[in-house]
Tab-separated table of C-alpha atoms and ligand atoms in Angstrom:
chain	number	residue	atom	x	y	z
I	4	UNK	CA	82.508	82.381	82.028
I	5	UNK	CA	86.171	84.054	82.671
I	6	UNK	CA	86.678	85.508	85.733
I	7	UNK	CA	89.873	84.558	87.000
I	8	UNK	CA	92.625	86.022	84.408
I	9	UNK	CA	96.146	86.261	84.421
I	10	UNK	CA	98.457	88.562	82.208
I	11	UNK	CA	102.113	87.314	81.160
I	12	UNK	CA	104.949	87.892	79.082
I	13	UNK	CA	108.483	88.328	80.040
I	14	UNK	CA	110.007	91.300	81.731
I	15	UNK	CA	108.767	94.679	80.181
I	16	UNK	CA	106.191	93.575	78.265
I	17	UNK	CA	104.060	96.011	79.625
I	18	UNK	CA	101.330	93.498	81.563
I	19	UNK	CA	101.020	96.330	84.904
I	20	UNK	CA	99.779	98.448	82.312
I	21	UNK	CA	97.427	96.433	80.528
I	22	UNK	CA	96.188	94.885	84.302
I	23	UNK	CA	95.376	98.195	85.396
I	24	UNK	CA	93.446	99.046	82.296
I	25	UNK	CA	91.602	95.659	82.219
I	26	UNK	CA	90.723	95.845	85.847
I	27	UNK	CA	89.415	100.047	85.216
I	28	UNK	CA	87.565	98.422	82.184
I	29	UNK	CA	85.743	95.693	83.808
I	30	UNK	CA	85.148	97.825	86.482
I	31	UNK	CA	83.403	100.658	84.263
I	32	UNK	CA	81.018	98.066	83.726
I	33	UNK	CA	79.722	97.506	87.377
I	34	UNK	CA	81.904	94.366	87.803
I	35	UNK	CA	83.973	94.124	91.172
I	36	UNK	CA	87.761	93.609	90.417
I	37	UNK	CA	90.390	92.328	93.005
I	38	UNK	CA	93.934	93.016	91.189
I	39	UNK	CA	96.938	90.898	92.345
I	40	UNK	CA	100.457	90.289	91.648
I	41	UNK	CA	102.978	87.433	91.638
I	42	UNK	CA	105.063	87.244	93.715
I	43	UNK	CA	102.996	89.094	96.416
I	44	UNK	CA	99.671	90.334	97.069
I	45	UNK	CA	99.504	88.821	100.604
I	46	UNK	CA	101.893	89.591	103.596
I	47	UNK	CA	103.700	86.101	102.978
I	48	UNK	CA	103.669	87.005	99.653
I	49	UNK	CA	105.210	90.336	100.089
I	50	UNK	CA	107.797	88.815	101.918
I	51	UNK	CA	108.695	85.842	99.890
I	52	UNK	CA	108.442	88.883	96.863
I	53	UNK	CA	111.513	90.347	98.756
I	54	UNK	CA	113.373	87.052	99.369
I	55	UNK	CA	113.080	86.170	95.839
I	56	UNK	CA	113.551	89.231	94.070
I	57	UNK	CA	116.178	90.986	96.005
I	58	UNK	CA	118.060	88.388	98.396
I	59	UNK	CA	121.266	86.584	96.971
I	60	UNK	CA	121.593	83.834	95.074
I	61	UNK	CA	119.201	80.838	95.589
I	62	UNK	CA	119.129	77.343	94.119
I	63	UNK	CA	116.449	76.724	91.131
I	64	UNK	CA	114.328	74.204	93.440
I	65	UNK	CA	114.765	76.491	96.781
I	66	UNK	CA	113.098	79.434	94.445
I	67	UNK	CA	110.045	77.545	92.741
I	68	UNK	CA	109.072	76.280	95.820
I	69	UNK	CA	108.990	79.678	96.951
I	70	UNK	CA	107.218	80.901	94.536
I	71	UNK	CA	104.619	77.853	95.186
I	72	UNK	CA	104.469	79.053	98.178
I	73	UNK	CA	103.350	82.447	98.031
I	74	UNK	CA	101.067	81.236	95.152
I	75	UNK	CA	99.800	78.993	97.386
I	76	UNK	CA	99.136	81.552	100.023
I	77	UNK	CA	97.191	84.022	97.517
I	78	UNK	CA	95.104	81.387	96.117
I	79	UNK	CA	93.623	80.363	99.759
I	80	UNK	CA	93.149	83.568	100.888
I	81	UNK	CA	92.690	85.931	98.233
I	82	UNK	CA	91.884	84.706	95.065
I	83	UNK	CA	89.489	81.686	96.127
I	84	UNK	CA	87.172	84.145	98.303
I	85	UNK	CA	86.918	86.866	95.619
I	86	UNK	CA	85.782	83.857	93.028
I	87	UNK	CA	83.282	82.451	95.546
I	88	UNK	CA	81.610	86.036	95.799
I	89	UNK	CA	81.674	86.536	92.000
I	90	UNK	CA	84.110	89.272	91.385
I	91	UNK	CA	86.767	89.190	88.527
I	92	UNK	CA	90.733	88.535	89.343
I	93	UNK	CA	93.092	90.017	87.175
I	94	UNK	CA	96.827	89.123	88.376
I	95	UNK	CA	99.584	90.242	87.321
I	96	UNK	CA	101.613	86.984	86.451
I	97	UNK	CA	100.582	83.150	87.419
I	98	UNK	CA	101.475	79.502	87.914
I	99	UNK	CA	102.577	80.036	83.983
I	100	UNK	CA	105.152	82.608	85.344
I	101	UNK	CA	106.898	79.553	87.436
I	102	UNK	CA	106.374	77.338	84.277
I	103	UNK	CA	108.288	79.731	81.723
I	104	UNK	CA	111.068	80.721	84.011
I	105	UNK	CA	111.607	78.082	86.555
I	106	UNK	CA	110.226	75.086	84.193
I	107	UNK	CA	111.459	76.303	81.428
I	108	UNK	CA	114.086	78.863	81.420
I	109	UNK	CA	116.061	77.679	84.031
I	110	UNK	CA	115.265	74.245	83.430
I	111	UNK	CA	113.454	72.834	86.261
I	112	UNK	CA	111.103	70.990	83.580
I	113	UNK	CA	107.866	72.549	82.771
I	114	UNK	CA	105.532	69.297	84.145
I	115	UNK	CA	107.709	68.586	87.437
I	116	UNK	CA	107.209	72.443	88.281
I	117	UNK	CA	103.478	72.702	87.301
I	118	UNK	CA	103.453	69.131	89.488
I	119	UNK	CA	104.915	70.982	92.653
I	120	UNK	CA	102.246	74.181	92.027
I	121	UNK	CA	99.185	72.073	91.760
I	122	UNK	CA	99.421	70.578	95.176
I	123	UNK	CA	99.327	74.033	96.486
I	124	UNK	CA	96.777	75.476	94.561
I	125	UNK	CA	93.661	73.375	95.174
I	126	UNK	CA	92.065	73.647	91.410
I	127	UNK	CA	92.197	77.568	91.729
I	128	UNK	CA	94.152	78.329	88.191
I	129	UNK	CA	93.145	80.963	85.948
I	130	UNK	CA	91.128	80.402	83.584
I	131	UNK	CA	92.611	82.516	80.911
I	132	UNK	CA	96.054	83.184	80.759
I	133	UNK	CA	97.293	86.199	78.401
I	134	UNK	CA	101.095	86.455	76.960
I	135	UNK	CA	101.373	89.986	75.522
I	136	UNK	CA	103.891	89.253	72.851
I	137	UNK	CA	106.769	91.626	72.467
I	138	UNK	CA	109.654	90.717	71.007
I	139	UNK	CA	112.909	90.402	73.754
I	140	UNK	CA	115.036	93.586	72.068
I	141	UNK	CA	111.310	95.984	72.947
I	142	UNK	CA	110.845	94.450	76.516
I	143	UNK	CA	114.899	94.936	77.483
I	144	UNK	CA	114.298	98.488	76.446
I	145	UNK	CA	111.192	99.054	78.487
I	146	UNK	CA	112.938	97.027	81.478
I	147	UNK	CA	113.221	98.531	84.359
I	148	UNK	CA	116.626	96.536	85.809
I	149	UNK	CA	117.472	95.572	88.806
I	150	UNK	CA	115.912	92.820	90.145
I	151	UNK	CA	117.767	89.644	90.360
I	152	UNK	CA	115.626	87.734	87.795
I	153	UNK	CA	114.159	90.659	85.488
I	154	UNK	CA	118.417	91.441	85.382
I	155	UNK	CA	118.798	87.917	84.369
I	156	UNK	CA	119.914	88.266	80.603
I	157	UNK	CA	118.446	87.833	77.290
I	158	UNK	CA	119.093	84.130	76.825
I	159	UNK	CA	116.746	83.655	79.791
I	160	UNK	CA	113.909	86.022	78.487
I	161	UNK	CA	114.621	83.962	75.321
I	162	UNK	CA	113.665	80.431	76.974
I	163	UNK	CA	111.192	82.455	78.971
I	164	UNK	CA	109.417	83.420	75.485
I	165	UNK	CA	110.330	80.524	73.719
I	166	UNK	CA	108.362	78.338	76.757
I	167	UNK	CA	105.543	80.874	76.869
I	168	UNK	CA	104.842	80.027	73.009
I	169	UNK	CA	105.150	76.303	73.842
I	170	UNK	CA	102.319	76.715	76.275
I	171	UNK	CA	100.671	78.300	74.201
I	172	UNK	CA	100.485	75.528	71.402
I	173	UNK	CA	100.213	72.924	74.453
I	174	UNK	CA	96.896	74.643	76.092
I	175	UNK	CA	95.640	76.337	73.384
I	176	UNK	CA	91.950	77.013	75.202
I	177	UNK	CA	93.856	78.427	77.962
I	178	UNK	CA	97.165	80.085	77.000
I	179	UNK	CA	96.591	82.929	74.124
I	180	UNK	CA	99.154	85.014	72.637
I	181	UNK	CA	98.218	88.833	71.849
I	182	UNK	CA	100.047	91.273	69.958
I	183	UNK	CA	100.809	94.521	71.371
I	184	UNK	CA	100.053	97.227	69.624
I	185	UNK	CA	98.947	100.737	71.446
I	186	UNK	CA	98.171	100.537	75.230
I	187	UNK	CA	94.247	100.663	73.973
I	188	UNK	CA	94.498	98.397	71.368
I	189	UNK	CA	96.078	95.794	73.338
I	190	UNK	CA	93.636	96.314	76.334
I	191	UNK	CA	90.498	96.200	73.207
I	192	UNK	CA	92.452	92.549	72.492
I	193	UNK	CA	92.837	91.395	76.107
I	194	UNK	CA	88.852	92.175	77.267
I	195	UNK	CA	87.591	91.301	74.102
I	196	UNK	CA	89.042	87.701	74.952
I	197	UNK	CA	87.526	87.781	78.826
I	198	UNK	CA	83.854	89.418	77.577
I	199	UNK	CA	84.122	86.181	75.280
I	200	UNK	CA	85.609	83.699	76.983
C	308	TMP	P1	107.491	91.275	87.877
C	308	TMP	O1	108.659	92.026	87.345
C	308	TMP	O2	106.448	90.963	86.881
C	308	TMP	O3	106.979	91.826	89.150
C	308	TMP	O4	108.053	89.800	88.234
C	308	TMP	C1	109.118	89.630	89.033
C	308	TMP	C2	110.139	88.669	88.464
C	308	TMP	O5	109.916	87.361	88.980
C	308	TMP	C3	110.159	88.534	86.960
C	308	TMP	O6	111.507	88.547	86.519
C	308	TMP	C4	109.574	87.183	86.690
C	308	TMP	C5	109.931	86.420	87.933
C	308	TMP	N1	109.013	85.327	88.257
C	308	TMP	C6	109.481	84.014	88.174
C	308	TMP	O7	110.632	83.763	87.807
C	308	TMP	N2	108.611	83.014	88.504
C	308	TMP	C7	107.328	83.231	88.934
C	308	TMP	O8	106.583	82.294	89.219
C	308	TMP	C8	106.873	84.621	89.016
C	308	TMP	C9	105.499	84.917	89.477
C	308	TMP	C10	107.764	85.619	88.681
């Protein structure tokens, strides 16, 4: 059975929306929900979150490790407990993040950065991982700019998308691809896939 879940897509695709309304629906059925986000969710997280999203330039390995780390961080102390006592984690964003952008998009190589992830993670992966699929000209629209990566440029969101599919045809059990459509429909989509998974 699902319970660990992450949403993904690149910037704007509208995944803060569609956590929130996952999390309210599994929660309308009696189901505890802890709701986390990448980078963050922890006080080293938060941290790091600044660091990475708002400090100057940093090289490609400097910033994967960094987000390892936080990940690291939010698996130990957040994500494993709520598992252990049953509840559902929805996060907003994943070790798949780190694989489209710093694997993929800026190169880093998917397997050496999923390599450098693992150690920190201790098994604790989600079990479903959901890339709402927009196409890059609707996210930049929705984008709200501004942070050092989401401001990185369309090429990037490109190999970010581009990577996300490859993932997709790579772990096919694991990595699904949904259509948007309206904020319910894609919601419907997304928690049809958890209720069945
Ligand atoms: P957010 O806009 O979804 O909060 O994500 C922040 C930015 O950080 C976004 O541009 C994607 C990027 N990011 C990575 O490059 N690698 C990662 O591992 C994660 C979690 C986010």
């Amino acid at each position: 059975m699902i319970r660990y879940v992450a949403l993904e897509g690149v910037d704007g695709a509208g995944k803060s929306t569609i956590t929130d309304r996952l999390a309210a629906r599994l929660e309308m059925d009696g189901h505890e929900v802890v709701r986390v986000r990448e980078p963050g969710g922890t006080v080293v997280g938060e941290e790091v979150r600044s660091l990475l999203l708002h400090g100057g330039e940093i090289a490609s390995w400097t910033e994967a490790l960094l987000f390892a780390a936080q990940r690291a961080e939010l698996a130990e102390t957040v994500i494993r407990p709520a598992l252990e006592r049953g509840a559902f984690v929805i996060s907003d964003r994943s070790l798949y993040s780190s694989l489209a952008y710093q694997g993929g998009a800026r190169g880093l190589g998917v397997e050496a950065v999923r390599t450098a992830n693992l150690i920190g993670l201790g098994g604790t992966l989600p079990e479903l991982v959901v890339v709402l699929d927009v196409t890059v000209d609707e996210a930049l629209d929705r984008q709200e700019m501004g942070d050092r990566i989401g401001s990185a440029g369309r090429q990037i969101q490109e190999a970010v998308a581009a990577t996300y599919r490859q993932l997709a045809d790579a772990e096919p059990e694991r990595v699904r691809i949904v259509g948007t459509g309206s904020i319910d429909e894609t919601t419907s989509a997304v928690y049809n896939l958890v209720v069945s998974g």
